[in-house]
Amino acid sequence: MSTFWRIKVDGWLGRALPGRCVFCLTPLPGEPPWCEACFSELPWNLSACPGCAEPQPLAARGRRCGHCLRRPPGFDRAWVPLRYDAEVAGLVQRFKFDASPRAGRVLLELMAAGLPAEARGWPEALVPVPLHPRRARERGFDQARWLSERLGRLLGCPLVLAQRTRDTRTQRGLDRGERRRNLRGAFRLTSGLPGRVALVDDVMTTGATLDALAVACRQAGAEEVQAWAVARTPAGRH
């Protein structure tokens, strides 16, 4: 990991969990705040479709998946460093449903570590995936905005907030096509966007939510759109 990210982010985890690995709680002699074994064994999304970040076999690394070839998403490419599995799934659940700041800081650190230099300097604005106001009130926490605000400070990149214009039904149990139809026209931006924007969410499942938001961003003036998330759900677990 680069010195830049250690300086910017590792301090948070050192203060939150001083002297112990954030995954196995093994005592550590110093920084970073995890042991090398745990970090290397995380479910990194190393072989992923560059279009939608869906995990791919090693033999297909660097090539677009069949879904992207048949129907390219509204965004140009995706950066999602981890798979939604094992320790990462547990962190996301604690962050998303329990509003755990400790889990959020770890996920932010992992996302930052997984973004290549070409991605970090690319966007002119970040657009978090918005919750509908009713759901935001019920949950009391907007995980995509939380991540985007802190990631934006790290990158020196402004946020532009989108609106969710209708409270769509849950995506759970819907197939890829049903998810797209469920979210059609669900987002709106009331201000113009710069040419390059990155959309931010915690988990990317089929990409339907980010696809619908990308369409709204292009209507608001964005010329190039990327989709960023912490973790990608493998095919078959949607």
mmCIF file of C-alpha atoms in Angstrom:
data_model
loop_
_atom_site.group_PDB
_atom_site.id
_atom_site.type_symbol
_atom_site.label_atom_id
_atom_site.label_comp_id
_atom_site.label_asym_id
_atom_site.label_seq_id
_atom_site.Cartn_x
_atom_site.Cartn_y
_atom_site.Cartn_z
ATOM 1 C CA MET A 1 0.000 0.000 0.000
ATOM 2 C CA SER A 2 1.296 3.479 -0.821
ATOM 3 C CA THR A 3 2.669 5.858 1.807
ATOM 4 C CA PHE A 4 -0.094 8.313 0.841
ATOM 5 C CA TRP A 5 -2.872 5.994 2.019
ATOM 6 C CA ARG A 6 -1.032 4.964 5.170
ATOM 7 C CA ILE A 7 -0.695 8.587 6.230
ATOM 8 C CA LYS A 8 -4.255 9.537 5.309
ATOM 9 C CA VAL A 9 -6.208 6.594 6.595
ATOM 10 C CA ASP A 10 -4.229 4.222 8.806
ATOM 11 C CA GLY A 11 -4.318 6.703 11.666
ATOM 12 C CA TRP A 12 -8.083 6.264 12.001
ATOM 13 C CA LEU A 13 -7.790 2.539 12.453
ATOM 14 C CA GLY A 14 -4.848 2.874 14.804
ATOM 15 C CA ARG A 15 -6.951 5.069 17.060
ATOM 16 C CA ALA A 16 -10.004 2.801 16.796
ATOM 17 C CA LEU A 17 -8.207 -0.517 17.358
ATOM 18 C CA PRO A 18 -4.753 0.277 18.741
ATOM 19 C CA GLY A 19 -2.206 -2.489 18.538
ATOM 20 C CA ARG A 20 -4.430 -5.259 17.150
ATOM 21 C CA CYS A 21 -5.313 -6.638 13.745
ATOM 22 C CA VAL A 22 -8.782 -5.433 12.741
ATOM 23 C CA PHE A 23 -9.672 -8.934 11.512
ATOM 24 C CA CYS A 24 -8.136 -11.541 13.851
ATOM 25 C CA LEU A 25 -7.237 -9.261 16.803
ATOM 26 C CA THR A 26 -3.672 -10.562 16.852
ATOM 27 C CA PRO A 27 -1.409 -8.076 18.665
ATOM 28 C CA LEU A 28 0.661 -6.025 16.227
ATOM 29 C CA PRO A 29 4.034 -4.362 16.736
ATOM 30 C CA GLY A 30 2.967 -1.233 14.851
ATOM 31 C CA GLU A 31 1.381 -0.134 11.592
ATOM 32 C CA PRO A 32 -0.513 -1.149 9.479
ATOM 33 C CA PRO A 33 -3.509 -2.084 11.674
ATOM 34 C CA TRP A 34 -3.852 -5.602 10.305
ATOM 35 C CA CYS A 35 -1.619 -8.604 9.957
ATOM 36 C CA GLU A 36 -0.256 -9.485 6.546
ATOM 37 C CA ALA A 37 -1.936 -12.898 6.589
ATOM 38 C CA CYS A 38 -5.439 -11.463 7.062
ATOM 39 C CA PHE A 39 -4.920 -8.719 4.479
ATOM 40 C CA SER A 40 -3.666 -11.135 1.829
ATOM 41 C CA GLU A 41 -6.497 -13.613 2.471
ATOM 42 C CA LEU A 42 -9.303 -11.086 1.982
ATOM 43 C CA PRO A 43 -11.580 -11.837 -1.011
ATOM 44 C CA TRP A 44 -9.934 -9.431 -3.440
ATOM 45 C CA ASN A 45 -11.757 -9.034 -6.750
ATOM 46 C CA LEU A 46 -8.601 -9.428 -8.809
ATOM 47 C CA SER A 47 -10.120 -11.019 -11.896
ATOM 48 C CA ALA A 48 -13.122 -8.837 -12.692
ATOM 49 C CA CYS A 49 -14.997 -7.629 -15.745
ATOM 50 C CA PRO A 50 -13.718 -4.090 -16.454
ATOM 51 C CA GLY A 51 -17.226 -3.039 -17.426
ATOM 52 C CA CYS A 52 -19.269 -4.130 -14.403
ATOM 53 C CA ALA A 53 -16.641 -5.608 -12.009
ATOM 54 C CA GLU A 54 -18.386 -8.988 -11.843
ATOM 55 C CA PRO A 55 -15.869 -11.609 -10.701
ATOM 56 C CA GLN A 56 -14.518 -13.610 -13.644
ATOM 57 C CA PRO A 57 -12.358 -16.720 -14.082
ATOM 58 C CA LEU A 58 -8.652 -15.960 -14.299
ATOM 59 C CA ALA A 59 -8.676 -16.974 -17.968
ATOM 60 C CA ALA A 60 -11.125 -14.139 -18.739
ATOM 61 C CA ARG A 61 -9.224 -11.469 -16.819
ATOM 62 C CA GLY A 62 -9.342 -8.083 -18.564
ATOM 63 C CA ARG A 63 -12.206 -9.034 -20.881
ATOM 64 C CA ARG A 64 -15.791 -7.800 -20.628
ATOM 65 C CA CYS A 65 -18.360 -10.324 -19.450
ATOM 66 C CA GLY A 66 -21.282 -11.556 -21.527
ATOM 67 C CA HIS A 67 -23.751 -9.271 -19.738
ATOM 68 C CA CYS A 68 -21.718 -6.168 -20.657
ATOM 69 C CA LEU A 69 -21.286 -7.330 -24.249
ATOM 70 C CA ARG A 70 -25.023 -7.956 -24.670
ATOM 71 C CA ARG A 71 -26.128 -4.801 -22.864
ATOM 72 C CA PRO A 72 -23.392 -2.315 -21.915
ATOM 73 C CA PRO A 73 -24.172 -0.538 -18.629
ATOM 74 C CA GLY A 74 -24.766 3.198 -18.423
ATOM 75 C CA PHE A 75 -21.332 3.704 -16.861
ATOM 76 C CA ASP A 76 -18.087 3.299 -18.784
ATOM 77 C CA ARG A 77 -16.225 1.077 -16.335
ATOM 78 C CA ALA A 78 -16.288 -0.106 -12.732
ATOM 79 C CA TRP A 79 -13.709 -0.250 -9.945
ATOM 80 C CA VAL A 80 -14.729 -2.633 -7.145
ATOM 81 C CA PRO A 81 -11.692 -4.015 -5.281
ATOM 82 C CA LEU A 82 -13.330 -6.753 -3.172
ATOM 83 C CA ARG A 83 -15.866 -9.536 -3.437
ATOM 84 C CA TYR A 84 -18.862 -9.549 -1.110
ATOM 85 C CA ASP A 85 -17.812 -12.615 0.816
ATOM 86 C CA ALA A 86 -16.285 -13.823 4.096
ATOM 87 C CA GLU A 87 -14.955 -11.051 6.368
ATOM 88 C CA VAL A 88 -15.927 -8.337 3.891
ATOM 89 C CA ALA A 89 -19.606 -9.356 3.945
ATOM 90 C CA GLY A 90 -19.606 -9.167 7.737
ATOM 91 C CA LEU A 91 -18.053 -5.704 7.709
ATOM 92 C CA VAL A 92 -20.595 -4.449 5.172
ATOM 93 C CA GLN A 93 -23.519 -5.785 7.201
ATOM 94 C CA ARG A 94 -22.277 -4.131 10.388
ATOM 95 C CA PHE A 95 -21.667 -0.875 8.542
ATOM 96 C CA LYS A 96 -24.925 -0.840 6.585
ATOM 97 C CA PHE A 97 -27.421 -2.120 9.127
ATOM 98 C CA ASP A 98 -25.757 -1.303 12.467
ATOM 99 C CA ALA A 99 -24.138 1.990 11.358
ATOM 100 C CA SER A 100 -20.809 0.820 12.802
ATOM 101 C CA PRO A 101 -18.214 3.586 12.301
ATOM 102 C CA ARG A 102 -15.422 1.088 12.975
ATOM 103 C CA ALA A 103 -16.613 -1.174 10.143
ATOM 104 C CA GLY A 104 -17.059 1.882 7.922
ATOM 105 C CA ARG A 105 -13.498 3.031 8.515
ATOM 106 C CA VAL A 106 -12.129 -0.397 7.648
ATOM 107 C CA LEU A 107 -14.199 -0.548 4.452
ATOM 108 C CA LEU A 108 -13.093 2.938 3.457
ATOM 109 C CA GLU A 109 -9.468 1.932 4.014
ATOM 110 C CA LEU A 110 -9.875 -1.192 1.915
ATOM 111 C CA MET A 111 -11.625 0.701 -0.870
ATOM 112 C CA ALA A 112 -8.876 3.316 -0.901
ATOM 113 C CA ALA A 113 -6.188 0.620 -0.962
ATOM 114 C CA GLY A 114 -7.889 -1.097 -3.897
ATOM 115 C CA LEU A 115 -8.313 1.959 -6.110
ATOM 116 C CA PRO A 116 -5.446 2.234 -8.603
ATOM 117 C CA ALA A 117 -3.699 5.572 -9.102
ATOM 118 C CA GLU A 118 -5.394 6.051 -12.464
ATOM 119 C CA ALA A 119 -8.802 5.914 -10.769
ATOM 120 C CA ARG A 120 -7.939 8.128 -7.767
ATOM 121 C CA GLY A 121 -7.027 11.090 -9.940
ATOM 122 C CA TRP A 122 -9.755 10.613 -12.516
ATOM 123 C CA PRO A 123 -13.112 11.989 -11.229
ATOM 124 C CA GLU A 124 -14.093 15.643 -11.121
ATOM 125 C CA ALA A 125 -16.979 14.827 -8.761
ATOM 126 C CA LEU A 126 -18.308 11.934 -6.690
ATOM 127 C CA VAL A 127 -22.029 11.081 -6.712
ATOM 128 C CA PRO A 128 -23.176 8.755 -3.899
ATOM 129 C CA VAL A 129 -26.107 6.446 -4.584
ATOM 130 C CA PRO A 130 -28.953 8.152 -2.689
ATOM 131 C CA LEU A 131 -31.502 6.571 -0.397
ATOM 132 C CA HIS A 132 -35.127 7.613 -0.663
ATOM 133 C CA PRO A 133 -35.858 10.133 2.152
ATOM 134 C CA ARG A 134 -38.284 7.730 3.831
ATOM 135 C CA ARG A 135 -35.712 4.950 3.984
ATOM 136 C CA ALA A 136 -33.032 7.352 5.135
ATOM 137 C CA ARG A 137 -35.266 8.422 8.039
ATOM 138 C CA GLU A 138 -36.059 4.815 8.944
ATOM 139 C CA ARG A 139 -32.437 3.709 8.847
ATOM 140 C CA GLY A 140 -31.019 6.948 10.226
ATOM 141 C CA PHE A 141 -27.878 6.375 8.178
ATOM 142 C CA ASP A 142 -26.875 6.792 4.530
ATOM 143 C CA GLN A 143 -23.918 4.488 3.964
ATOM 144 C CA ALA A 144 -23.067 5.589 0.407
ATOM 145 C CA ARG A 145 -22.991 9.256 1.398
ATOM 146 C CA TRP A 146 -20.873 8.454 4.493
ATOM 147 C CA LEU A 147 -18.295 6.712 2.316
ATOM 148 C CA SER A 148 -18.403 9.385 -0.391
ATOM 149 C CA GLU A 149 -17.856 12.277 1.995
ATOM 150 C CA ARG A 150 -14.721 10.713 3.449
ATOM 151 C CA LEU A 151 -13.424 9.426 0.144
ATOM 152 C CA GLY A 152 -13.991 12.867 -1.369
ATOM 153 C CA ARG A 153 -11.848 14.453 1.345
ATOM 154 C CA LEU A 154 -9.073 11.951 0.692
ATOM 155 C CA LEU A 155 -9.145 12.599 -3.046
ATOM 156 C CA GLY A 156 -9.804 16.329 -2.853
ATOM 157 C CA CYS A 157 -12.914 15.727 -4.948
ATOM 158 C CA PRO A 158 -16.305 17.463 -4.448
ATOM 159 C CA LEU A 159 -19.609 15.674 -3.917
ATOM 160 C CA VAL A 160 -22.739 16.225 -5.974
ATOM 161 C CA LEU A 161 -25.908 14.806 -4.455
ATOM 162 C CA ALA A 162 -28.572 13.084 -6.514
ATOM 163 C CA GLN A 163 -32.212 12.651 -5.515
ATOM 164 C CA ARG A 164 -34.176 9.427 -5.433
ATOM 165 C CA THR A 165 -37.482 10.462 -6.920
ATOM 166 C CA ARG A 166 -39.517 7.422 -5.890
ATOM 167 C CA ASP A 167 -39.339 4.788 -3.210
ATOM 168 C CA THR A 168 -38.695 1.690 -5.290
ATOM 169 C CA ARG A 169 -39.490 -1.817 -4.060
ATOM 170 C CA THR A 170 -36.613 -3.768 -2.577
ATOM 171 C CA GLN A 171 -34.210 -5.303 -5.086
ATOM 172 C CA ARG A 172 -33.940 -8.534 -3.093
ATOM 173 C CA GLY A 173 -35.240 -11.504 -5.030
ATOM 174 C CA LEU A 174 -35.355 -9.672 -8.378
ATOM 175 C CA ASP A 175 -33.395 -10.867 -11.390
ATOM 176 C CA ARG A 176 -31.170 -8.595 -13.470
ATOM 177 C CA GLY A 177 -33.924 -7.405 -15.829
ATOM 178 C CA GLU A 178 -36.430 -6.832 -13.026
ATOM 179 C CA ARG A 179 -33.866 -4.765 -11.132
ATOM 180 C CA ARG A 180 -33.335 -2.490 -14.149
ATOM 181 C CA ARG A 181 -37.062 -2.006 -14.661
ATOM 182 C CA ASN A 182 -37.606 -1.359 -10.964
ATOM 183 C CA LEU A 183 -35.088 1.524 -11.015
ATOM 184 C CA ARG A 184 -35.897 3.098 -14.374
ATOM 185 C CA GLY A 185 -36.219 6.869 -13.896
ATOM 186 C CA ALA A 186 -35.665 6.613 -10.139
ATOM 187 C CA PHE A 187 -32.896 9.237 -9.912
ATOM 188 C CA ARG A 188 -32.581 12.928 -10.696
ATOM 189 C CA LEU A 189 -29.926 15.605 -10.369
ATOM 190 C CA THR A 190 -30.979 19.214 -9.944
ATOM 191 C CA SER A 191 -27.577 20.697 -10.807
ATOM 192 C CA GLY A 192 -25.214 20.227 -13.723
ATOM 193 C CA LEU A 193 -22.279 17.857 -13.541
ATOM 194 C CA PRO A 194 -18.670 18.097 -14.730
ATOM 195 C CA GLY A 195 -17.468 15.840 -17.500
ATOM 196 C CA ARG A 196 -16.064 13.001 -15.356
ATOM 197 C CA VAL A 197 -17.983 11.613 -12.373
ATOM 198 C CA ALA A 198 -17.616 8.511 -10.208
ATOM 199 C CA LEU A 199 -20.691 6.953 -8.618
ATOM 200 C CA VAL A 200 -20.129 5.523 -5.129
ATOM 201 C CA ASP A 201 -21.917 2.722 -3.271
ATOM 202 C CA ASP A 202 -20.981 0.175 -0.635
ATOM 203 C CA VAL A 203 -21.983 -2.990 -2.525
ATOM 204 C CA MET A 204 -22.579 -3.610 -6.216
ATOM 205 C CA THR A 205 -24.892 -6.551 -6.871
ATOM 206 C CA THR A 206 -25.923 -6.662 -10.548
ATOM 207 C CA GLY A 207 -25.087 -3.008 -11.182
ATOM 208 C CA ALA A 208 -28.707 -2.031 -11.909
ATOM 209 C CA THR A 209 -28.782 0.784 -9.326
ATOM 210 C CA LEU A 210 -25.523 2.291 -10.538
ATOM 211 C CA ASP A 211 -26.697 1.852 -14.133
ATOM 212 C CA ALA A 212 -29.862 3.885 -13.474
ATOM 213 C CA LEU A 213 -27.902 6.579 -11.636
ATOM 214 C CA ALA A 214 -25.384 6.732 -14.501
ATOM 215 C CA VAL A 215 -28.216 7.477 -16.943
ATOM 216 C CA ALA A 216 -29.389 10.369 -14.739
ATOM 217 C CA CYS A 217 -25.823 11.696 -14.500
ATOM 218 C CA ARG A 218 -25.429 11.724 -18.283
ATOM 219 C CA GLN A 219 -28.700 13.622 -18.557
ATOM 220 C CA ALA A 220 -27.206 16.171 -16.127
ATOM 221 C CA GLY A 221 -24.127 16.721 -18.289
ATOM 222 C CA ALA A 222 -21.613 14.013 -17.371
ATOM 223 C CA GLU A 223 -19.710 12.744 -20.395
ATOM 224 C CA GLU A 224 -17.820 9.899 -18.693
ATOM 225 C CA VAL A 225 -19.116 7.899 -15.734
ATOM 226 C CA GLN A 226 -17.424 5.268 -13.582
ATOM 227 C CA ALA A 227 -19.006 3.055 -10.910
ATOM 228 C CA TRP A 228 -17.098 2.595 -7.652
ATOM 229 C CA ALA A 229 -18.024 0.321 -4.758
ATOM 230 C CA VAL A 230 -16.289 -1.494 -1.935
ATOM 231 C CA ALA A 231 -17.471 -5.003 -2.808
ATOM 232 C CA ARG A 232 -19.080 -6.897 -5.691
ATOM 233 C CA THR A 233 -21.559 -9.737 -5.222
ATOM 234 C CA PRO A 234 -20.405 -12.814 -7.177
ATOM 235 C CA ALA A 235 -22.710 -14.238 -9.833
ATOM 236 C CA GLY A 236 -25.151 -16.751 -8.405
ATOM 237 C CA ARG A 237 -25.500 -14.861 -5.097
ATOM 238 C CA HIS A 238 -27.618 -11.965 -6.407
#
